[in-house]
Amino acid sequence: VVAAVQPWPFAAAHFCDWVLTGLPPQVLDHGGVVHTTLELALQRRIESGLRRTLAQLQDVGVTQGGAVVLAAGTAHVAALVGSANYGEAALDITTWRRHPGSALKPFVYGAALERGMHPATTALDIHQVPSDYRVKRLTQPERGPVALRQALAGSLNLAAVHVLESVGTEAVLDKLALAGIGPLAGGAAAYGLRLALGAPRVRLLDVVAGYRFVVRGGVVREPRGVLAVVLPSGQAWHPPQARQTQVFTAQVAWQLMDMLADADARSAVFGPDLPLDLPFRVAAKTGTSRGFSDTLAIGATEQWLAGAWAGNFDGRGTHGAMAMVTAAPLLRMALLAASDGRPH
């Protein structure tokens, strides 16, 4: 008789870590077979695609990245890749709190639309604001009066500050809380108008799940990774029913989807032939933190929610490269992998 050691399969390590940390002690103590939402073929496509895309971003100072994909209908996590190599970096960027840059702006503009503004309403993209908030450190040039549609699609910081000034920081914090993007340390006074530019530290996974409202009538669902656990006794443990929350009205959600999917409005600032120009309609937003230490991109279609982060785990910034150059290619890869490259 020849004994042979069969290696145990090692796959989706960051996803497994995330799932295990979410199980209650009484389940962990007993053990069992965990049935998850993971789509292993998609997970492997994104793992290889992440490494391939990061190799192309070395020249702009990017060494690490991560991506997560959720099914839009259920908010089930289909793939979660926390870094390019689990063995070298067990840190999971999808659940690590980082600055989101402009990725929270849809919630600012959603609050404005809910108060009676519309995509053609004019915002002022100028440095002077009514409050005592200083925006002099923002180096982008003033564009003057600009429609909300162009301001959001082009991620104009000055206009976003003015819109937040008009709706109030507390109103937007309330929307972020409803969307499950939190808890956030501190209240309105802690962030002020910097909230529009990504002042809080948030988790990429939460932001991606929070974007579900854009394509699902204003409603978000708590992200879910576990379907059931079959205990040694043969009994099955099921997680509590996922929370579902109405963040915005269906009308506001549709307007934001239309604004975020407007390739013409986006190209007016970022230029043509962007990574977010996909063979299907996608509501997308990028975010770049101060110092270029965090770059991320979020995308939502009727079928999928996806998000990506690109940067360096030691906090070094990119070589001046914004998220449209760094994180957006990762988002493109993830969405194409999820859709098999087919139009929706």
Coordinates of C-alpha atoms in Angstrom, one line a residue:
V1 CA 0.0 0.0 0.0
V2 CA 1.4 3.4 -1.0
A3 CA 0.2 6.4 1.0
A4 CA -0.1 9.6 -0.9
V5 CA -0.9 13.1 0.5
Q6 CA -3.6 14.9 -1.4
P7 CA -3.3 18.6 -1.1
W8 CA -6.4 20.4 0.1
P9 CA -7.8 22.8 -2.5
F10 CA -6.7 26.4 -1.8
A11 CA -9.0 28.9 -3.5
A12 CA -10.6 32.3 -2.9
A13 CA -8.7 32.8 0.3
H14 CA -9.8 36.4 1.0
F15 CA -13.4 35.4 0.3
C16 CA -13.1 32.5 2.8
D17 CA -11.6 34.7 5.4
W18 CA -14.4 37.2 5.0
V19 CA -17.0 34.5 5.2
L20 CA -15.5 32.9 8.4
T21 CA -15.3 36.2 10.2
G22 CA -19.0 36.7 9.6
L23 CA -20.2 33.4 11.1
P24 CA -21.5 33.4 14.7
P25 CA -19.5 31.7 17.4
Q26 CA -22.0 28.9 17.9
V27 CA -21.6 27.9 14.2
L28 CA -17.8 28.2 14.3
D29 CA -17.6 26.1 17.4
H30 CA -19.5 23.2 15.8
G31 CA -18.0 23.3 12.4
G32 CA -19.7 22.0 9.3
V33 CA -20.0 22.5 5.5
V34 CA -20.4 26.1 4.5
H35 CA -22.4 26.7 1.3
T36 CA -21.5 30.1 -0.1
T37 CA -22.4 32.5 -2.9
L38 CA -19.0 32.3 -4.6
E39 CA -18.8 31.6 -8.3
L40 CA -15.4 29.9 -8.5
A41 CA -14.9 30.2 -12.2
L42 CA -15.6 34.0 -12.1
Q43 CA -13.3 34.2 -9.0
R44 CA -10.4 32.6 -10.9
R45 CA -11.0 34.8 -14.0
I46 CA -10.8 37.9 -11.8
E47 CA -7.7 36.7 -9.9
S48 CA -5.8 36.2 -13.1
G49 CA -7.2 39.3 -14.7
L50 CA -6.1 41.3 -11.6
R51 CA -2.5 40.1 -11.8
R52 CA -2.4 40.7 -15.6
T53 CA -3.8 44.3 -15.3
L54 CA -1.6 45.2 -12.4
A55 CA 1.5 44.2 -14.5
Q56 CA 0.4 46.9 -17.0
L57 CA 0.1 49.5 -14.2
Q58 CA 3.6 49.2 -12.7
D59 CA 4.8 52.3 -14.7
V60 CA 2.4 54.5 -12.9
G61 CA 3.4 53.3 -9.4
V62 CA 0.7 50.7 -8.7
T63 CA 1.8 47.5 -7.0
Q64 CA -1.4 46.2 -5.5
G65 CA -5.2 46.0 -6.2
G66 CA -8.4 44.2 -5.4
A67 CA -11.8 43.7 -6.8
V68 CA -15.3 42.5 -5.7
V69 CA -18.3 41.5 -7.8
L70 CA -21.9 41.1 -6.5
A71 CA -25.0 39.9 -8.3
A72 CA -27.2 43.0 -8.5
G73 CA -30.4 41.2 -7.9
T74 CA -29.5 39.4 -4.7
A75 CA -26.4 41.3 -3.5
H76 CA -24.7 37.9 -3.3
V77 CA -20.9 38.2 -3.5
A78 CA -19.9 36.2 -6.5
A79 CA -16.1 37.0 -6.4
L80 CA -13.9 38.8 -3.9
V81 CA -10.1 39.3 -4.5
G82 CA -8.4 41.3 -1.8
S83 CA -4.9 41.5 -3.2
A84 CA -2.8 40.3 -6.1
N85 CA -1.3 37.5 -4.0
Y86 CA -2.7 36.1 -0.8
G87 CA 0.5 34.6 0.3
E88 CA 2.5 37.8 0.0
A89 CA -0.3 40.1 1.3
A90 CA -3.0 38.5 3.3
L91 CA -4.5 42.0 3.8
D92 CA -7.9 42.3 2.1
I93 CA -8.4 45.7 0.4
T94 CA -12.1 45.1 -0.2
T95 CA -12.8 45.2 3.6
W96 CA -10.0 47.6 4.6
R97 CA -11.3 51.1 5.4
R98 CA -9.8 53.6 2.9
H99 CA -10.6 57.0 1.6
P100 CA -13.0 56.7 -1.4
G101 CA -12.3 60.0 -3.1
S102 CA -15.1 61.0 -5.4
A103 CA -16.9 57.6 -5.2
L104 CA -19.4 59.0 -2.7
K105 CA -20.5 61.9 -5.0
P106 CA -23.6 60.0 -6.3
F107 CA -25.1 60.2 -2.8
V108 CA -24.5 63.9 -2.8
Y109 CA -26.2 64.4 -6.1
G110 CA -28.9 61.9 -5.2
A111 CA -29.8 64.0 -2.1
A112 CA -29.9 67.1 -4.4
L113 CA -32.2 65.4 -6.9
E114 CA -34.5 64.3 -4.1
R115 CA -34.9 67.9 -3.0
G116 CA -36.2 69.0 -6.4
M117 CA -33.1 69.5 -8.5
H118 CA -32.7 67.6 -11.8
P119 CA -29.9 66.6 -14.1
A120 CA -30.0 69.9 -16.0
T121 CA -30.0 72.1 -12.8
T122 CA -27.0 74.4 -12.7
A123 CA -24.2 74.0 -10.2
L124 CA -21.4 76.5 -9.7
D125 CA -17.9 75.0 -10.3
I126 CA -16.1 77.9 -8.6
H127 CA -13.8 78.1 -5.6
Q128 CA -15.9 80.5 -3.6
V129 CA -18.6 78.8 -1.4
P130 CA -21.1 80.4 1.0
S131 CA -19.7 78.7 4.1
D132 CA -16.2 79.2 5.5
Y133 CA -15.0 75.9 4.0
R134 CA -11.8 76.5 2.1
V135 CA -11.3 74.9 -1.3
K136 CA -8.2 76.8 -2.2
R137 CA -6.1 73.6 -2.0
L138 CA -8.1 72.2 -5.0
T139 CA -6.0 72.9 -8.0
Q140 CA -8.5 72.1 -10.7
P141 CA -9.6 75.1 -12.8
E142 CA -13.0 76.7 -12.3
R143 CA -15.6 75.7 -15.0
G144 CA -18.2 78.2 -13.9
P145 CA -21.9 77.2 -14.2
V146 CA -22.3 73.6 -15.2
A147 CA -25.3 71.2 -15.3
L148 CA -25.4 68.5 -12.5
R149 CA -25.2 65.8 -15.2
Q150 CA -21.8 67.1 -16.4
A151 CA -20.6 67.9 -12.9
L152 CA -21.2 64.3 -11.7
A153 CA -20.1 62.5 -14.8
G154 CA -16.9 64.7 -15.0
S155 CA -16.4 64.4 -11.2
L156 CA -16.0 68.2 -10.8
N157 CA -14.9 68.7 -7.2
L158 CA -15.8 72.4 -6.9
A159 CA -19.3 71.8 -8.2
A160 CA -19.8 68.8 -5.8
V161 CA -18.8 71.0 -2.8
H162 CA -21.4 73.6 -3.9
V163 CA -24.1 70.9 -4.2
L164 CA -23.3 69.5 -0.8
E165 CA -23.4 73.0 0.6
S166 CA -27.0 73.3 -0.7
V167 CA -28.3 69.9 0.6
G168 CA -26.3 69.7 3.9
T169 CA -23.8 67.2 5.2
E170 CA -26.2 65.5 7.6
A171 CA -28.6 64.7 4.8
V172 CA -25.9 62.9 2.8
L173 CA -24.6 61.1 5.9
D174 CA -28.1 59.8 6.5
K175 CA -28.2 58.4 2.9
L176 CA -24.8 56.8 3.3
A177 CA -26.0 55.1 6.5
L178 CA -29.2 53.8 4.8
A179 CA -27.0 52.4 2.0
G180 CA -24.9 50.5 4.5
I181 CA -21.7 52.5 4.0
G182 CA -20.6 52.8 7.5
P183 CA -20.5 53.1 10.4
L184 CA -18.6 56.3 9.8
A185 CA -16.5 57.8 12.6
G186 CA -17.7 61.2 13.6
G187 CA -20.7 63.2 12.5
A188 CA -21.4 66.1 10.1
A189 CA -19.1 68.4 12.0
A190 CA -16.2 66.0 11.6
Y191 CA -16.4 66.1 7.8
G192 CA -18.1 69.3 6.7
L193 CA -18.0 69.8 2.9
R194 CA -15.0 67.5 2.7
L195 CA -17.6 64.7 2.7
A196 CA -18.1 65.3 -1.1
L197 CA -14.4 64.6 -1.7
G198 CA -14.2 61.3 0.2
A199 CA -13.2 62.4 3.7
P200 CA -14.6 59.3 5.6
R201 CA -12.8 55.9 5.6
V202 CA -15.1 53.2 4.1
R203 CA -14.9 49.6 2.9
L204 CA -14.9 49.0 -0.9
L205 CA -17.3 46.1 -0.4
D206 CA -19.9 48.4 1.4
V207 CA -19.6 51.0 -1.3
V208 CA -20.2 48.5 -4.1
A209 CA -23.2 47.1 -2.3
G210 CA -24.4 50.6 -1.7
Y211 CA -24.4 51.4 -5.4
R212 CA -27.2 48.8 -5.9
F213 CA -29.8 51.5 -5.5
V214 CA -28.7 53.0 -8.9
V215 CA -29.9 49.9 -10.8
R216 CA -32.6 48.5 -8.5
G217 CA -35.1 51.3 -8.0
G218 CA -33.4 53.0 -5.1
V219 CA -33.1 49.9 -2.9
V220 CA -30.0 48.3 -1.4
R221 CA -29.5 44.9 0.1
E222 CA -26.9 43.8 2.6
P223 CA -24.1 41.9 0.8
R224 CA -24.3 38.1 1.5
G225 CA -21.6 35.5 1.2
V226 CA -23.1 32.5 3.1
L227 CA -26.2 30.6 2.0
A228 CA -26.3 28.0 4.7
V229 CA -24.0 25.9 7.0
V230 CA -24.7 22.2 7.3
L231 CA -23.7 21.3 10.9
P232 CA -22.2 17.8 11.9
S233 CA -25.6 16.9 13.3
G234 CA -27.1 17.3 9.8
Q235 CA -29.1 20.4 10.8
A236 CA -28.7 23.5 8.6
W237 CA -28.0 27.0 9.9
H238 CA -29.2 29.8 7.8
P239 CA -28.0 33.4 8.1
P240 CA -30.6 36.1 9.1
Q241 CA -32.6 37.5 6.1
A242 CA -30.5 40.2 4.4
R243 CA -31.6 43.8 5.2
Q244 CA -33.2 45.7 2.4
T245 CA -33.5 49.5 2.5
Q246 CA -35.0 52.2 0.3
V247 CA -32.2 54.8 0.0
F248 CA -33.7 57.0 -2.8
T249 CA -36.9 57.0 -4.8
A250 CA -37.0 55.0 -8.0
Q251 CA -37.1 58.2 -10.0
V252 CA -33.9 59.6 -8.4
A253 CA -32.2 56.2 -8.8
W254 CA -33.1 56.2 -12.6
Q255 CA -31.8 59.8 -13.0
L256 CA -28.5 58.9 -11.3
M257 CA -28.1 55.8 -13.4
D258 CA -28.6 57.8 -16.5
M259 CA -26.1 60.5 -15.4
L260 CA -23.4 58.0 -14.3
A261 CA -23.9 56.0 -17.6
D262 CA -23.6 59.1 -19.8
A263 CA -20.3 58.4 -21.7
D264 CA -20.6 61.8 -23.6
A265 CA -20.8 63.8 -20.3
R266 CA -17.9 61.8 -18.9
S267 CA -15.7 62.2 -21.9
A268 CA -16.1 66.0 -21.8
V269 CA -13.7 66.0 -18.9
F270 CA -11.8 62.7 -19.1
G271 CA -11.5 62.4 -22.8
P272 CA -12.6 59.7 -25.3
D273 CA -11.8 56.0 -25.3
L274 CA -12.0 55.4 -21.6
P275 CA -11.8 52.1 -19.7
L276 CA -15.4 52.6 -18.6
D277 CA -16.6 52.6 -22.3
L278 CA -17.9 49.0 -22.2
P279 CA -20.0 47.0 -24.8
F280 CA -23.0 47.4 -22.4
R281 CA -24.5 50.2 -20.4
V282 CA -22.8 50.7 -17.0
A283 CA -23.3 53.4 -14.3
A284 CA -19.8 54.0 -13.2
K285 CA -17.8 56.4 -10.9
T286 CA -14.2 56.7 -10.1
G287 CA -12.6 58.1 -6.9
T288 CA -9.0 59.3 -6.2
S289 CA -8.0 60.3 -2.7
R290 CA -5.6 63.2 -1.8
G291 CA -2.0 62.2 -2.5
F292 CA -3.1 59.5 -4.9
S293 CA -2.9 56.9 -2.1
D294 CA -6.3 55.4 -2.9
T295 CA -7.8 55.0 -6.4
L296 CA -11.0 53.1 -6.9
A297 CA -13.8 52.6 -9.4
I298 CA -17.4 51.4 -9.0
G299 CA -19.7 50.1 -11.7
A300 CA -23.3 48.9 -11.7
T301 CA -25.4 47.1 -14.4
E302 CA -28.7 45.4 -14.2
Q303 CA -26.9 42.1 -13.6
W304 CA -23.7 43.0 -11.7
L305 CA -22.2 45.4 -9.1
A306 CA -18.5 45.6 -9.1
G307 CA -15.7 47.7 -7.6
A308 CA -11.9 47.8 -7.8
W309 CA -9.1 49.5 -5.9
A310 CA -5.6 50.1 -7.1
G311 CA -2.6 51.5 -5.3
N312 CA 0.1 50.5 -2.7
F313 CA -0.5 48.8 0.6
D314 CA 2.2 50.9 2.3
G315 CA 0.3 54.1 1.5
R316 CA 2.5 55.4 -1.2
G317 CA 0.6 57.3 -3.9
T318 CA 0.6 56.6 -7.6
H319 CA 2.8 58.6 -9.9
G320 CA 0.1 61.2 -10.2
A321 CA -2.2 58.7 -12.0
M322 CA -5.9 59.1 -11.2
A323 CA -8.4 56.3 -10.8
M324 CA -9.5 56.5 -14.4
V325 CA -6.0 55.3 -15.3
T326 CA -5.4 52.8 -12.4
A327 CA -8.6 51.4 -10.9
A328 CA -10.9 51.8 -13.9
P329 CA -9.0 49.2 -16.0
L330 CA -9.5 46.8 -13.1
L331 CA -13.2 47.5 -13.0
R332 CA -13.5 47.0 -16.7
M333 CA -11.7 43.6 -16.4
A334 CA -14.1 42.6 -13.6
L335 CA -17.3 43.6 -15.4
L336 CA -16.1 41.9 -18.6
A337 CA -15.3 38.8 -16.7
A338 CA -18.7 38.7 -15.0
S339 CA -20.5 39.3 -18.3
D340 CA -18.2 37.1 -20.4
G341 CA -17.8 40.2 -22.5
R342 CA -21.3 40.0 -23.9
P343 CA -23.6 43.0 -24.3
H344 CA -26.4 42.9 -21.7

